[in-house]
Tab-separated table of C-alpha atoms in Angstrom:
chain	number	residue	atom	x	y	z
X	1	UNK	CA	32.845	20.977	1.803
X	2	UNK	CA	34.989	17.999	2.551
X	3	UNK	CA	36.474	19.293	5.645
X	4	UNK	CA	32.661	20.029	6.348
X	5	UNK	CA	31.856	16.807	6.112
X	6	UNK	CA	34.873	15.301	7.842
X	7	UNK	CA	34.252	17.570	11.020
X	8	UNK	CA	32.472	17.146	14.444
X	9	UNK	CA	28.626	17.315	14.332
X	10	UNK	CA	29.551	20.319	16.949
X	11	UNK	CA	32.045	22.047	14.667
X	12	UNK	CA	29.281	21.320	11.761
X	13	UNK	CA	26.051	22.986	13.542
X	14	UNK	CA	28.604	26.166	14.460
X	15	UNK	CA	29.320	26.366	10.410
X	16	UNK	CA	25.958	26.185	9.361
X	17	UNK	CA	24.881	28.298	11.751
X	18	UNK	CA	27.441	30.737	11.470
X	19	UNK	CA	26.560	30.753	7.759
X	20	UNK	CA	22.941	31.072	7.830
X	21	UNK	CA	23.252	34.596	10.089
X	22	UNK	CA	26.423	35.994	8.326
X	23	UNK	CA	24.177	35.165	5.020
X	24	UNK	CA	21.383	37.205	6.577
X	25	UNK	CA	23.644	39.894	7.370
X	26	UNK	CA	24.773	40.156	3.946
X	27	UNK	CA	21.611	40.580	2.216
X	28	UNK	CA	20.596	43.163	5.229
X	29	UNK	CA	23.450	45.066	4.161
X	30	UNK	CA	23.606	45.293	0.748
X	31	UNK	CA	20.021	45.944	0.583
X	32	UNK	CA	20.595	48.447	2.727
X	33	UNK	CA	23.046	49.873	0.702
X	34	UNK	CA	21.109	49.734	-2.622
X	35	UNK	CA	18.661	51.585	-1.134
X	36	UNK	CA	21.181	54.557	0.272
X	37	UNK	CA	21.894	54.960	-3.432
X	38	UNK	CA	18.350	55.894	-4.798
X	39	UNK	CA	18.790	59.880	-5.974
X	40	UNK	CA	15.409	61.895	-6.126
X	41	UNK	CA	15.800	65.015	-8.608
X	42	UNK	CA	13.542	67.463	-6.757
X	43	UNK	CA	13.162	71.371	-8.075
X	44	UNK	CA	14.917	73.859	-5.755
X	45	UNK	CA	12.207	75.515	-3.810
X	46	UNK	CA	11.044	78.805	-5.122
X	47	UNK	CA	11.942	78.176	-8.535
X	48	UNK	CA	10.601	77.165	-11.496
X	49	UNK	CA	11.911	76.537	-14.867
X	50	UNK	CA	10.193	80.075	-16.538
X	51	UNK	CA	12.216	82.045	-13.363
X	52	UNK	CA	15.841	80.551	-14.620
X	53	UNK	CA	17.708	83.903	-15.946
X	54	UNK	CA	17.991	84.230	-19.687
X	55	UNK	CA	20.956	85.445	-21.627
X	56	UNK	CA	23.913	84.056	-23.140
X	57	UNK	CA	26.318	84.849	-20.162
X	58	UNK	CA	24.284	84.506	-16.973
X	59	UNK	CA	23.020	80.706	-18.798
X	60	UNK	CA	26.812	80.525	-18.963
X	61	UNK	CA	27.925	81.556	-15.713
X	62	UNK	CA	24.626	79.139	-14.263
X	63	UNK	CA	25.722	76.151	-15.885
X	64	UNK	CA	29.079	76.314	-14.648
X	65	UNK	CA	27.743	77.127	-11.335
X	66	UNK	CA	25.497	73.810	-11.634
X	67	UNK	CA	28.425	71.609	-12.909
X	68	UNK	CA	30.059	72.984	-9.784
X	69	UNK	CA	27.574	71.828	-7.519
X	70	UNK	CA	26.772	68.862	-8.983
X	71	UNK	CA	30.766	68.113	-8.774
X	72	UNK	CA	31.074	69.065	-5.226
X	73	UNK	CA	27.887	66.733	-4.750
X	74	UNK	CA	28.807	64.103	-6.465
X	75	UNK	CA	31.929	64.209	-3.925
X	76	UNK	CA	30.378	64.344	-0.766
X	77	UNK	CA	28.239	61.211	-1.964
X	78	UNK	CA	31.019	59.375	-3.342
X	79	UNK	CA	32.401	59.492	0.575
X	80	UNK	CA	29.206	58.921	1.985
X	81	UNK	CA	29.278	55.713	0.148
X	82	UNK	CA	33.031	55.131	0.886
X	83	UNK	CA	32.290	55.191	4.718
X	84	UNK	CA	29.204	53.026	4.357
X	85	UNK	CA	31.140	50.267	2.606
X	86	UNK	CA	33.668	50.709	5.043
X	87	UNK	CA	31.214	50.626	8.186
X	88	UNK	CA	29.499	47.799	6.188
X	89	UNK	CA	32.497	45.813	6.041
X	90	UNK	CA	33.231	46.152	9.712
X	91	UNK	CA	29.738	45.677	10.784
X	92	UNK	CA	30.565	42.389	8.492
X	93	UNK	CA	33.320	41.106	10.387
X	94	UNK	CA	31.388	41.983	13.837
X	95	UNK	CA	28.753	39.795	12.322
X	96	UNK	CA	31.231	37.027	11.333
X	97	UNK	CA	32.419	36.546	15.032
X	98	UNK	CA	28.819	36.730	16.410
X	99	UNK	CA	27.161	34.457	14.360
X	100	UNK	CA	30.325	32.129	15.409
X	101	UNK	CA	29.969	32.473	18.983
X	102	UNK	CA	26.153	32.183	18.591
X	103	UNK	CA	26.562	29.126	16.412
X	104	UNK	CA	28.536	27.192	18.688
X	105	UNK	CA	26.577	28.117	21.737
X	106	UNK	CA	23.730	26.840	19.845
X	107	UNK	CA	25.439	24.118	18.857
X	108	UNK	CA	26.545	23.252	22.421
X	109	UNK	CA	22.776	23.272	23.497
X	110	UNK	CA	21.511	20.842	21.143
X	111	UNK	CA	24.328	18.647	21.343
X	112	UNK	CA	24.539	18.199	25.262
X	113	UNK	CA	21.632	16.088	25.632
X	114	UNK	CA	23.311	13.662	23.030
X	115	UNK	CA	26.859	14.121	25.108
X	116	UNK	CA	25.251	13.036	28.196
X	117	UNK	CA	24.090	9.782	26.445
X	118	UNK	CA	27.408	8.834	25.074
X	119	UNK	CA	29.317	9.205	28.532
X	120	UNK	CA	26.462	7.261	29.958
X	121	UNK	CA	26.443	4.290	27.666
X	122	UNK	CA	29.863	4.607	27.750
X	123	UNK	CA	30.204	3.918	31.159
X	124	UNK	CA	28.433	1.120	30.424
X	125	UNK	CA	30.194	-2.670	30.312
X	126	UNK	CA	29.474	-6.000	30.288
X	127	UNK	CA	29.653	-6.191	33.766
X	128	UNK	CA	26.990	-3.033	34.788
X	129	UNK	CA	24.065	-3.962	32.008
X	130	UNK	CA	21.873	-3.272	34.587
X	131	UNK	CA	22.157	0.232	34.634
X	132	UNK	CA	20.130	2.506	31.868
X	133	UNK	CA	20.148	6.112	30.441
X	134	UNK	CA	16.937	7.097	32.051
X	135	UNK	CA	16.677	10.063	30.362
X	136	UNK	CA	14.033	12.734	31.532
X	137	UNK	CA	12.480	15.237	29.571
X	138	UNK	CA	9.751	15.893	26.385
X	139	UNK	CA	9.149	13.094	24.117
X	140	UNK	CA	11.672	14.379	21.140
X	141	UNK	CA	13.735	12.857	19.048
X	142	UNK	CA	16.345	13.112	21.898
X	143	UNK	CA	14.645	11.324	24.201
X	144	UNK	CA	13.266	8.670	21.882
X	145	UNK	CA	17.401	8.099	20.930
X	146	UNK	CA	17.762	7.722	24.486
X	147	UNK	CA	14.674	5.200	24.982
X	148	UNK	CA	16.059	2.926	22.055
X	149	UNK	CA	19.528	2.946	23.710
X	150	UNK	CA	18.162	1.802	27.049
X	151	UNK	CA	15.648	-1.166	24.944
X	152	UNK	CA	19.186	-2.427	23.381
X	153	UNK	CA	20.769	-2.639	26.741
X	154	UNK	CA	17.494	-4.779	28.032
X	155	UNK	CA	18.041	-7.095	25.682
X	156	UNK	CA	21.587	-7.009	25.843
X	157	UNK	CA	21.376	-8.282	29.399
X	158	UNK	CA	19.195	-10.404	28.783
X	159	UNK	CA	21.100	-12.033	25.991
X	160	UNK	CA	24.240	-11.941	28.682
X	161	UNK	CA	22.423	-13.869	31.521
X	162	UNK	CA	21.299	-16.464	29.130
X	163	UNK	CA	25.000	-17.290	28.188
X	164	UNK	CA	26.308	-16.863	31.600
X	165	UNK	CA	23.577	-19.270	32.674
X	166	UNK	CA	24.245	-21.486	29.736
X	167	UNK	CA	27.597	-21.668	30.456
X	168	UNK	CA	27.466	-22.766	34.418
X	169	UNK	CA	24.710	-24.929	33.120
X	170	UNK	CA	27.181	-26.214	30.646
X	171	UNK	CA	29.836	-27.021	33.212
X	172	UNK	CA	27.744	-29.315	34.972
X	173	UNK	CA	25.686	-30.648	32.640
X	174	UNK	CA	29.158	-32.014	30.304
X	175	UNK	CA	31.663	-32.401	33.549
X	176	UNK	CA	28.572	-35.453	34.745
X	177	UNK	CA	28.853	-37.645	32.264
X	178	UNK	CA	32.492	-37.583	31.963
X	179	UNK	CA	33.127	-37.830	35.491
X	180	UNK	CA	30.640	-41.235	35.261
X	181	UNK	CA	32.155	-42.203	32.178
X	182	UNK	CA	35.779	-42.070	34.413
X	183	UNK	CA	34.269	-43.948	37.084
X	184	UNK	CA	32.803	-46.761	34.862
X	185	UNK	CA	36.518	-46.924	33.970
X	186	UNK	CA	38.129	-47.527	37.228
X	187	UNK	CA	35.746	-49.641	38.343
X	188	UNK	CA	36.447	-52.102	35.408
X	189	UNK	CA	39.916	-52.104	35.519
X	190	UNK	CA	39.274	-52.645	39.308
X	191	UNK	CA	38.090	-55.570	38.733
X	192	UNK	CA	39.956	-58.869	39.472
X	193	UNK	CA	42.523	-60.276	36.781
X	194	UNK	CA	41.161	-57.809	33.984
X	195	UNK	CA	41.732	-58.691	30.295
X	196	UNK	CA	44.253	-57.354	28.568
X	197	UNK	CA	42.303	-55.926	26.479
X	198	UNK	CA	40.413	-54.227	29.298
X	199	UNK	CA	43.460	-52.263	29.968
X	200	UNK	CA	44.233	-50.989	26.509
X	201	UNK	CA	40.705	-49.871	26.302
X	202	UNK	CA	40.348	-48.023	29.442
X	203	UNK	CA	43.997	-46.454	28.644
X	204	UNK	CA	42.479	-45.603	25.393
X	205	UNK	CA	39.323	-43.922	26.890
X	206	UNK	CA	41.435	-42.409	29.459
X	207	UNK	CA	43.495	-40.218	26.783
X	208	UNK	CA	40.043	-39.441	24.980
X	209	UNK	CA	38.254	-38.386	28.325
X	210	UNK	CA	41.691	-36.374	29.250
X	211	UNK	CA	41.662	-34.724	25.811
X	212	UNK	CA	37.602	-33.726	26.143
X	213	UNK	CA	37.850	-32.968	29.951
X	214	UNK	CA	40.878	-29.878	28.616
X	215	UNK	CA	38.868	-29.510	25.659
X	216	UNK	CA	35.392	-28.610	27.606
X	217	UNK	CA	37.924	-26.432	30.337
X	218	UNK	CA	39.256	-24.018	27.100
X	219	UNK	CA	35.289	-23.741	26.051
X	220	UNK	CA	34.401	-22.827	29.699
X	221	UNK	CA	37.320	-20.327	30.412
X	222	UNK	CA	36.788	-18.688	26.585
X	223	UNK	CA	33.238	-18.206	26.881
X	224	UNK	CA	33.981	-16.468	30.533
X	225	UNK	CA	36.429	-14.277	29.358
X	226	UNK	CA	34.781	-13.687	26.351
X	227	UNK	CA	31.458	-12.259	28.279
X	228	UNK	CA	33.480	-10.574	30.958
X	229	UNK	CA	31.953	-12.698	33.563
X	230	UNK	CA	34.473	-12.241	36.332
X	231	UNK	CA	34.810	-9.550	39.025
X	232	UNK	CA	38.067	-11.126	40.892
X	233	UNK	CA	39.990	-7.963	39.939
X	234	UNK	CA	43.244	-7.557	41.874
X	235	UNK	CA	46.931	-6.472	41.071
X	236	UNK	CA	48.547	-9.432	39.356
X	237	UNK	CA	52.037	-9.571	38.644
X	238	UNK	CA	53.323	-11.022	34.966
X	239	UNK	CA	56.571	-11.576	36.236
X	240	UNK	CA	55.256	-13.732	39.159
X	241	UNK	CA	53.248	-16.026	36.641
X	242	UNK	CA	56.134	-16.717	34.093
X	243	UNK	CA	57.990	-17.958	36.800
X	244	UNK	CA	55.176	-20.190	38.385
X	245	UNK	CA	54.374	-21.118	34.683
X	246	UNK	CA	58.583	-22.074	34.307
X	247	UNK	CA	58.552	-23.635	37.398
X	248	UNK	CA	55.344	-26.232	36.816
X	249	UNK	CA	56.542	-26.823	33.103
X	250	UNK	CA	60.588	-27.489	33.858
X	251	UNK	CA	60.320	-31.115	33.359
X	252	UNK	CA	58.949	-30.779	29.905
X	253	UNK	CA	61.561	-28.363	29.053
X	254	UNK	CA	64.088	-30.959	29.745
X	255	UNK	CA	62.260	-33.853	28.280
X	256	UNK	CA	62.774	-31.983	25.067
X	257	UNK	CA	66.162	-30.662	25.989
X	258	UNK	CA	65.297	-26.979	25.199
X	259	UNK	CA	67.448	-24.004	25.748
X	260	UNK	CA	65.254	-21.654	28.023
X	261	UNK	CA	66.081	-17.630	27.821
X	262	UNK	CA	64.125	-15.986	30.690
X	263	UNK	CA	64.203	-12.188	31.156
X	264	UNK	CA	61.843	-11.861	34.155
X	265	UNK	CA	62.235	-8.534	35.317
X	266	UNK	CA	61.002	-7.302	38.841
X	267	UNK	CA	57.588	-5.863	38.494
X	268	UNK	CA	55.158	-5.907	34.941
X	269	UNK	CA	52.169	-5.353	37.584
X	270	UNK	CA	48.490	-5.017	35.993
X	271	UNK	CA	45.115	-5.118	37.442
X	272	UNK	CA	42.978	-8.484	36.436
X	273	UNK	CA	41.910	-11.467	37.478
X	274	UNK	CA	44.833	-13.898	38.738
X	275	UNK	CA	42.851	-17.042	37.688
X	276	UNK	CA	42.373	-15.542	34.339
X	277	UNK	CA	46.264	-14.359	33.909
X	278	UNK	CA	47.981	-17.045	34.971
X	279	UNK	CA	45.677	-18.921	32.378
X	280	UNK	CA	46.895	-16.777	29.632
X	281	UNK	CA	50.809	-17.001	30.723
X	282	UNK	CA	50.316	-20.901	31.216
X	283	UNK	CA	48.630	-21.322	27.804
X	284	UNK	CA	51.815	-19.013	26.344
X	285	UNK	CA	54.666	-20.988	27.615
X	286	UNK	CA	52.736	-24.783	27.163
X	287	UNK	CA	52.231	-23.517	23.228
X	288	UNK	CA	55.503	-22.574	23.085
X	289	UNK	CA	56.540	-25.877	24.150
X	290	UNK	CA	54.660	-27.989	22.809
X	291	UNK	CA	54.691	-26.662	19.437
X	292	UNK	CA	58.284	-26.349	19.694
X	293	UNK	CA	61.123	-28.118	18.051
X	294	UNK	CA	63.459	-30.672	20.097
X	295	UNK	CA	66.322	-29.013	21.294
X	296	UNK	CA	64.845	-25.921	20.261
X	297	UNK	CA	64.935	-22.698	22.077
X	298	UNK	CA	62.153	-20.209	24.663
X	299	UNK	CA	62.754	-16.972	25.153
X	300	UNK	CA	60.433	-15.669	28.194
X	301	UNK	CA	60.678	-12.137	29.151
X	302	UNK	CA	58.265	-9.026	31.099
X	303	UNK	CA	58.758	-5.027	31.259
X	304	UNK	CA	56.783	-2.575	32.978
X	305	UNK	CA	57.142	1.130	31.090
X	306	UNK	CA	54.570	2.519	33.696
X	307	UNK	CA	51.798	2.395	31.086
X	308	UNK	CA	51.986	-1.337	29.784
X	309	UNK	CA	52.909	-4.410	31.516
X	310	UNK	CA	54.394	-6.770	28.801
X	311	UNK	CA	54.639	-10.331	28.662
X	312	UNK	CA	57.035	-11.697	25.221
X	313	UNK	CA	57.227	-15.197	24.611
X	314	UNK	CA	59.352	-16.261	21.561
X	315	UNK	CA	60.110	-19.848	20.459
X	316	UNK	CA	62.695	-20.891	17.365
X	317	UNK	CA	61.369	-23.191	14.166
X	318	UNK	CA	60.769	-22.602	10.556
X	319	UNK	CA	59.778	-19.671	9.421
X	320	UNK	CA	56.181	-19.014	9.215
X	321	UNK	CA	53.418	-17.234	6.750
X	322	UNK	CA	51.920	-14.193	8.499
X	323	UNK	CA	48.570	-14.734	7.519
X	324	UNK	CA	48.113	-17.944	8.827
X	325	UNK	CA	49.786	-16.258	12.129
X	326	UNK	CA	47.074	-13.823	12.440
X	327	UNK	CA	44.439	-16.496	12.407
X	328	UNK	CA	45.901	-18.463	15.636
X	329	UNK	CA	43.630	-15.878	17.431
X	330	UNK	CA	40.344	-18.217	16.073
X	331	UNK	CA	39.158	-21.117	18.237
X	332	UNK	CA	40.585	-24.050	16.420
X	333	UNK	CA	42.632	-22.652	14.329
X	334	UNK	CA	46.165	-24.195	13.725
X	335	UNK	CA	49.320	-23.606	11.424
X	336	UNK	CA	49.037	-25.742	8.296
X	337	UNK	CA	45.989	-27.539	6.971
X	338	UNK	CA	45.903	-30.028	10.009
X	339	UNK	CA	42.488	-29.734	11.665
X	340	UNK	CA	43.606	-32.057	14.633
X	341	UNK	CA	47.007	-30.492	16.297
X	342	UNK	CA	49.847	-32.390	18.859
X	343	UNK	CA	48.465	-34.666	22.134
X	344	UNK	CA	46.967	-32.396	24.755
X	345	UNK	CA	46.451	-29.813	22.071
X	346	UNK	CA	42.779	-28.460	21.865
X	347	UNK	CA	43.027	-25.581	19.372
X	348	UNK	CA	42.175	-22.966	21.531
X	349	UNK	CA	44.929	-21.945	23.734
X	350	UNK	CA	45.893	-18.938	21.890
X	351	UNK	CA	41.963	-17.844	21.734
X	352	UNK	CA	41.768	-17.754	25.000
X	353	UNK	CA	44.688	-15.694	25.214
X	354	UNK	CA	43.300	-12.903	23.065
X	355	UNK	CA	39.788	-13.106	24.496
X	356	UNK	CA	41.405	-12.537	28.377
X	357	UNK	CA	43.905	-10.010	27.287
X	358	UNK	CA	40.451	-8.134	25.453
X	359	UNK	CA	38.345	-8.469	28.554
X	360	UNK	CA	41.779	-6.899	30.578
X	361	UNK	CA	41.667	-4.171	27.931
X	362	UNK	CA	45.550	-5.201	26.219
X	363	UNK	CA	46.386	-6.168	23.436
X	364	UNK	CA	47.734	-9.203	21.887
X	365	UNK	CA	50.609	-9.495	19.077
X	366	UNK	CA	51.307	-12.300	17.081
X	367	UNK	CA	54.565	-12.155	14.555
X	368	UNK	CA	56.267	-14.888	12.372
X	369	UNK	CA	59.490	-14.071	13.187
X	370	UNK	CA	61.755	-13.459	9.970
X	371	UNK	CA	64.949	-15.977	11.110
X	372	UNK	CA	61.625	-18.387	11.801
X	373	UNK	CA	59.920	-18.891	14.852
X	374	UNK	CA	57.186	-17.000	16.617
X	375	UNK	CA	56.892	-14.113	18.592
X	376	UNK	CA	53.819	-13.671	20.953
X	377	UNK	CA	53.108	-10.101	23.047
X	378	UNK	CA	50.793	-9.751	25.574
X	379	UNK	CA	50.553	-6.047	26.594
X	380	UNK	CA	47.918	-4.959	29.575
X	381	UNK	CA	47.711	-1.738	31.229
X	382	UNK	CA	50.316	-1.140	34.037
X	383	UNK	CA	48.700	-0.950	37.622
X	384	UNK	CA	50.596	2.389	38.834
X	385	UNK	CA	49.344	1.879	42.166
X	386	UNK	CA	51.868	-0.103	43.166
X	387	UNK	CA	54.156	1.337	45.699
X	388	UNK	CA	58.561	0.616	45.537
X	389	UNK	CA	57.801	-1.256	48.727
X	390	UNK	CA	55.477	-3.586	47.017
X	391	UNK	CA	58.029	-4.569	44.672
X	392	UNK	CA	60.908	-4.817	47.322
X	393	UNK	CA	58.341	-7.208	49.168
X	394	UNK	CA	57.951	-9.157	45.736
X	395	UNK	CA	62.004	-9.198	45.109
X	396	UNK	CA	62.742	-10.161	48.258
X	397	UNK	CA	59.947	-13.370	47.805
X	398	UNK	CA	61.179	-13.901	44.594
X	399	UNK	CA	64.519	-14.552	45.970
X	400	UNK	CA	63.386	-17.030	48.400
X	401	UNK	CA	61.856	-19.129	45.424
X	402	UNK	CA	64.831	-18.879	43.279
X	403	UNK	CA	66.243	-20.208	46.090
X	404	UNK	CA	64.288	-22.953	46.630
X	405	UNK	CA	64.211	-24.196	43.198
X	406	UNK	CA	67.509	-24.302	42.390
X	407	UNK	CA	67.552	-28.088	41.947
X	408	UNK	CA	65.855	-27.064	38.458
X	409	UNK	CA	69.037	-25.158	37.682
X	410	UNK	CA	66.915	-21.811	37.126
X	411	UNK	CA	69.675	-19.210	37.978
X	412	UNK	CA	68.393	-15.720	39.618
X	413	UNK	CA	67.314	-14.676	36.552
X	414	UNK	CA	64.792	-17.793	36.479
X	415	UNK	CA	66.769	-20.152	34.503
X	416	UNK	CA	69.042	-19.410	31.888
X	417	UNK	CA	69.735	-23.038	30.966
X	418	UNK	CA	67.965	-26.350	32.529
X	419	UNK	CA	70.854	-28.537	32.723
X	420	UNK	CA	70.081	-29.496	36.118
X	421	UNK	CA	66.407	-30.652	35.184
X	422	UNK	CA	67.508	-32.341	32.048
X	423	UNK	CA	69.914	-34.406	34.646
X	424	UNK	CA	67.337	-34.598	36.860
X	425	UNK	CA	64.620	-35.693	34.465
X	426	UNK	CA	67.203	-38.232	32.883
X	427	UNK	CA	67.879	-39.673	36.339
């Protein structure tokens, strides 16, 4: 009964199917076979009980002439009976595989209406709500299932352009007043011979307005990964980001004279959108330095297996609690009981990591490492159309770069140390 219940509903209608004729074939035949067993005790024709002979040794000589009979009888009915219960059985384990094969035919015709349905609303995403089951055919419960489904998806796209609208209303509605607020600004400190305490006020108003104007950006770019609203869907290289990510960030790397590790290998190609990508590897490497220790350590690296393209980002620091790791996913969530986190820090740079790696269909890991530290993994599915030319092209570009920025002191491998910037940022 429990693997019964733990099946398929397919495997579940061929059982109970299968049961209810091999059940009906077991009554058939044993009813059958109680009935082959009725004996009728007739007279033997032309005989009567006043013609049997009298006489002590014909009555003799009869009754062991009936016991004979009735022995020889008795043994032709005890192998009548033998061969019915053997043709019985077999007509048993006929019916056995025949009420199988019926029962899962059966079941395959009432289930295939509900299999069409699931691949259809399957097929089904965020970004085709439009679409609908449609099914055709008598008003059953089949076709009322498939009604319902399509009513959710109404609504459900309904509820979908109302946040998409909400958010591009959003954008322009809270970008205004900032972008007067910031003008009101400049035009007071414009003015001539300002007071001093003009100045520290407008600096003051300046951080604020910086800190809301990222703050409102990380709201728009969650909520647009979050709702799948993007159809810029082209093969995007991990490896190519970390490095553009390294590259813009190299002066803050020195400024807090950290030891940068990076393990860029040629390739780690997926299939996304590059705005959205290069916003999750940017948000990686600025939380791992921001959040870092001075004269701490990074450790970048990507790897392509052929079915995931893997970004690791790993920073040193005390060790961390694993619960409170697994919460960094949450908007606003931060290590410790601090509700406000480090300048330029709006809470939600890992959240919008995990909502774009969802939309891309990866998967994001977050470990405390045990020496301390954290460990971040993005892992997206590899985009295997990507030919060995491709990647010679992207090698051979890459090259070029390292080339060009070598006044960072990023070796070929993008940087194994930043000496060179730390000089550079110290000149």
């Amino acid at each position: 009964m429990g693997r019964l219940r733990g099946g398929t509903v397919r495997r579940r209608f061929t059982i109970l199917y299968a049961a209810g004729f091999l059940g009906s074939g077991i009554v058939l035949l044993a009813l059958t076979y109680l009935m082959s067993g009725v004996r009728l005790s007739t007279a033997a024709p032309g005989q009567s009980p006043a013609s049997v002979p009298t006489g002590e040794p014909r009555l003799a000589a009869a009754e062991e002439r009936i016991r004979y009979l009735e022995g020889q009888l008795a043994n032709v009915h005890g192998q009548r009976d033998h061969r019915m219960l053997l043709g019985a059985l077999i007509a048993l384990v006929v019916m056995v595989g025949l009420s199988l094969l019926l029962g899962r035919f059966l079941a395959d015709r009432v289930l295939r209406p509900l299999r069409l349905i699931t691949a259809a609303t399957r097929r089904i995403s965020a970004e085709n709500l439009h679409e609908r089951l449609a099914v055709a055919g008598p008003a059953d419960e089949v076709k009322e299932l498939a009604d319902t489904v399509d009513g959710l998806l109404e609504r459900l796209e309904a509820s979908f352009d109302a946040q998409r609208r909400f958010v591009g209303n959003a954008s322009h509605e809270l970008r205004t007043p900032l972008a007067t607020l910031r003008a009101s600004l400049d035009v007071a400190v414009a003015k001539p011979e300002p007071a001093a305490q003009t100045l520290v006020l407008a600096g003051r108003l300046r951080t604020e307005l910086d800190r809301l104007d990222h703050l409102l950006d990380g709201l728009l770019v969650l909520a647009r990964a979050q709702h799948g609203a993007f159809s810029d869907r082209t093969p995007v290289s991990l490896a190519e980001l970390a490095r553009e990510a390294l590259a813009d960030r190299a002066a803050d790397i020195a400024a807090k004279e950290l030891t940068l590790d990076a393990d860029v290998r040629a390739g780690a190609w997926s299939r996304g959108s590059d705005v959205l990508l290069s916003r999750t590897v940017r948000n990686l490497v600025d939380n791992a330095i921001t959040h870092n220790e001075a004269s701490g350590w990074i450790r970048v690296a990507t790897d392509d297996d052929g079915t995931e393209a893997r970004l690791v980002v790993e920073t040193g620091g005390p060790v961390l609690d694993q619960g409170e790791v697994d919460r960094l996913e949450r908007p606003f969530e931060r290590l410790g009981a601090a509700r406000t986190g480090p300048e330029g820090s709006s809470g939600l740079g890992l959240s919008i990591v995990a909502a774009i790696v969802a939309a891309h269909g990866g998967r994001l890991s977050l470990r405390a490492r045990p020496e301390g530290g954290l460990g971040v993994m993005v892992a997206l599915p590899s985009e295997a159309d990507r030919t060995d030319e491709a990647d010679a092209t992207d090698e051979a570009g890459r090259t070029d770069e390292a080339g060009r920025t070598d006044a960072f002191g990023r070796t070929d491998a993008l940087g194994r140390t930043v000496e060179a910037a730390k000089a550079r940022g110290t000149a």
